[in-house]
PDB file of C-alpha atoms in Angstrom:
ATOM      1  CA  LYS W   1      18.022-104.116 -76.163  1.00 48.00           C
ATOM      2  CA  GLU W   2      13.975-104.284 -76.980  1.00 53.00           C
ATOM      3  CA  SER W   3      12.222-105.631 -80.156  1.00 54.00           C
ATOM      4  CA  PRO W   4      10.090-103.127 -81.595  1.00 62.00           C
ATOM      5  CA  ASP W   5       7.232-106.040 -81.116  1.00 80.00           C
ATOM      6  CA  VAL W   6       7.276-105.067 -77.265  1.00 90.00           C
ATOM      7  CA  LEU W   7       4.471-103.888 -75.920  1.00 92.00           C
ATOM      8  CA  VAL W   8       5.549-101.307 -72.737  1.00 95.00           C
ATOM      9  CA  ILE W   9       3.081 -99.968 -71.110  1.00 96.00           C
ATOM     10  CA  SER W  10       3.798 -97.364 -68.364  1.00 97.00           C
ATOM     11  CA  ILE W  11       1.594 -95.952 -65.248  1.00 98.00           C
ATOM     12  CA  ASP W  12       2.620 -93.089 -63.726  1.00 98.00           C
ATOM     13  CA  ILE W  13       0.285 -91.512 -60.051  1.00 97.00           C
ATOM     14  CA  LYS W  14       1.537 -88.275 -58.745  1.00 97.00           C
ATOM     15  CA  GLU W  15      -0.886 -85.795 -56.003  1.00 94.00           C
ATOM     16  CA  ASN W  16      -0.451 -81.829 -56.991  1.00 91.00           C
ATOM     17  CA  ASP W  17      -2.804 -79.285 -55.338  1.00 90.00           C
ATOM     18  CA  GLN W  18      -5.315 -80.219 -58.266  1.00 91.00           C
ATOM     19  CA  GLY W  19      -5.713 -83.855 -57.309  1.00 95.00           C
ATOM     20  CA  ILE W  20      -4.499 -87.036 -57.886  1.00 96.00           C
ATOM     21  CA  HIS W  21      -3.177 -87.829 -61.553  1.00 97.00           C
ATOM     22  CA  CYS W  22      -2.739 -91.091 -63.223  1.00 97.00           C
ATOM     23  CA  ARG W  23      -1.088 -91.745 -66.606  1.00 98.00           C
ATOM     24  CA  ILE W  24      -1.275 -95.005 -68.734  1.00 97.00           C
ATOM     25  CA  THR W  25       1.247 -94.283 -72.051  1.00 97.00           C
ATOM     26  CA  ASP W  26       1.572 -97.274 -73.960  1.00 96.00           C
ATOM     27  CA  ASN W  27       4.032 -97.263 -77.000  1.00 95.00           C
ATOM     28  CA  GLY W  28       1.226 -99.405 -79.129  1.00 93.00           C
ATOM     29  CA  THR W  29      -0.199 -99.307 -82.464  1.00 92.00           C
ATOM     30  CA  GLY W  30      -3.049 -96.170 -81.456  1.00 91.00           C
ATOM     31  CA  ILE W  31      -5.835 -95.572 -82.793  1.00 88.00           C
ATOM     32  CA  GLU W  32      -6.630 -94.055 -85.595  1.00 88.00           C
ATOM     33  CA  PRO W  33      -8.361 -90.336 -85.286  1.00 85.00           C
ATOM     34  CA  ASN W  34     -11.654 -91.322 -86.780  1.00 85.00           C
ATOM     35  CA  GLN W  35     -12.083 -94.074 -84.625  1.00 84.00           C
ATOM     36  CA  LEU W  36     -10.522 -91.987 -81.485  1.00 82.00           C
ATOM     37  CA  LYS W  37     -13.178 -89.154 -82.154  1.00 82.00           C
ATOM     38  CA  LYS W  38     -15.745 -91.886 -80.757  1.00 82.00           C
ATOM     39  CA  ILE W  39     -13.588 -92.772 -77.623  1.00 82.00           C
ATOM     40  CA  PRO W  40     -15.246 -93.346 -74.737  1.00 76.00           C
ATOM     41  CA  SER W  41     -19.098 -94.123 -76.495  1.00 75.00           C
ATOM     42  CA  SER W  42     -21.249 -96.063 -74.764  1.00 69.00           C
ATOM     43  CA  GLY W  43     -20.333 -99.535 -73.181  1.00 69.00           C
ATOM     44  CA  HIS W  44     -16.490 -99.095 -73.683  1.00 79.00           C
ATOM     45  CA  ALA W  45     -15.156 -99.137 -69.971  1.00 88.00           C
ATOM     46  CA  LEU W  46     -13.708 -95.307 -70.644  1.00 87.00           C
ATOM     47  CA  ALA W  47     -16.807 -94.332 -71.251  1.00 88.00           C
ATOM     48  CA  ASN W  48     -17.707 -95.980 -67.902  1.00 91.00           C
ATOM     49  CA  ILE W  49     -15.251 -94.071 -66.596  1.00 92.00           C
ATOM     50  CA  GLU W  50     -15.626 -91.129 -67.453  1.00 92.00           C
ATOM     51  CA  GLU W  51     -19.898 -91.153 -66.488  1.00 92.00           C
ATOM     52  CA  ARG W  52     -18.247 -91.689 -62.633  1.00 93.00           C
ATOM     53  CA  LEU W  53     -16.052 -89.220 -62.683  1.00 94.00           C
ATOM     54  CA  LEU W  54     -19.168 -86.797 -64.136  1.00 93.00           C
ATOM     55  CA  ILE W  55     -21.048 -88.290 -61.653  1.00 94.00           C
ATOM     56  CA  ASN W  56     -18.248 -87.406 -58.590  1.00 92.00           C
ATOM     57  CA  TYR W  57     -16.702 -85.259 -59.143  1.00 93.00           C
ATOM     58  CA  LYS W  58     -19.430 -82.845 -61.484  1.00 93.00           C
ATOM     59  CA  LYS W  59     -16.879 -81.267 -63.814  1.00 92.00           C
ATOM     60  CA  PRO W  60     -16.453 -82.360 -67.531  1.00 90.00           C
ATOM     61  CA  ASP W  61     -12.926 -83.308 -69.274  1.00 91.00           C
ATOM     62  CA  LEU W  62     -11.476 -85.766 -66.075  1.00 95.00           C
ATOM     63  CA  LEU W  63     -10.313 -88.124 -68.693  1.00 94.00           C
ATOM     64  CA  THR W  64      -8.880 -87.460 -71.515  1.00 93.00           C
ATOM     65  CA  ILE W  65      -7.133 -89.599 -74.745  1.00 92.00           C
ATOM     66  CA  LYS W  66      -4.521 -88.630 -76.166  1.00 94.00           C
ATOM     67  CA  SER W  67      -2.935 -91.322 -79.368  1.00 93.00           C
ATOM     68  CA  LYS W  68      -1.264 -91.210 -82.230  1.00 90.00           C
ATOM     69  CA  PHE W  69      -1.780 -93.651 -84.886  1.00 85.00           C
ATOM     70  CA  SER W  70       1.364 -95.708 -85.324  1.00 86.00           C
ATOM     71  CA  GLN W  71       3.224 -94.540 -81.749  1.00 90.00           C
ATOM     72  CA  GLY W  72       0.741 -94.854 -78.927  1.00 94.00           C
ATOM     73  CA  THR W  73      -2.025 -94.037 -76.576  1.00 95.00           C
ATOM     74  CA  THR W  74      -1.929 -92.379 -73.412  1.00 96.00           C
ATOM     75  CA  VAL W  75      -5.546 -92.132 -70.902  1.00 95.00           C
ATOM     76  CA  SER W  76      -4.698 -89.723 -68.322  1.00 96.00           C
ATOM     77  CA  ILE W  77      -7.571 -88.998 -65.858  1.00 96.00           C
ATOM     78  CA  LEU W  78      -8.406 -86.335 -62.820  1.00 96.00           C
ATOM     79  CA  LEU W  79      -9.216 -87.616 -59.568  1.00 95.00           C
ATOM     80  CA  PRO W  80      -9.593 -83.943 -58.066  1.00 93.00           C
ATOM     81  CA  VAL W  81      -8.593 -83.184 -54.685  1.00 82.00           C
ATOM     82  CA  ARG W  82     -12.200 -82.954 -52.334  1.00 65.00           C
ATOM     83  CA  ILE W  83     -11.496 -80.712 -49.728  1.00 55.00           C
TER      84      ILE W  83
END
């Protein structure tokens, strides 16, 4: 049985008609709501990813962050299918 102090990170990648969905989830401490509003911020790795997604795909909201304080965080990235 795992200790509650063990950090578990899962990565799920699936492809469908919209594109490739990448989801990274952890069971960590999560992000406080007032801090979550500030992410991604300039200079933050997630901000760099979000900027590159916008430049390459010209679509907002391809990167999303959901977090519940003291329960964990999920970062989702959608890479649209190019035709």
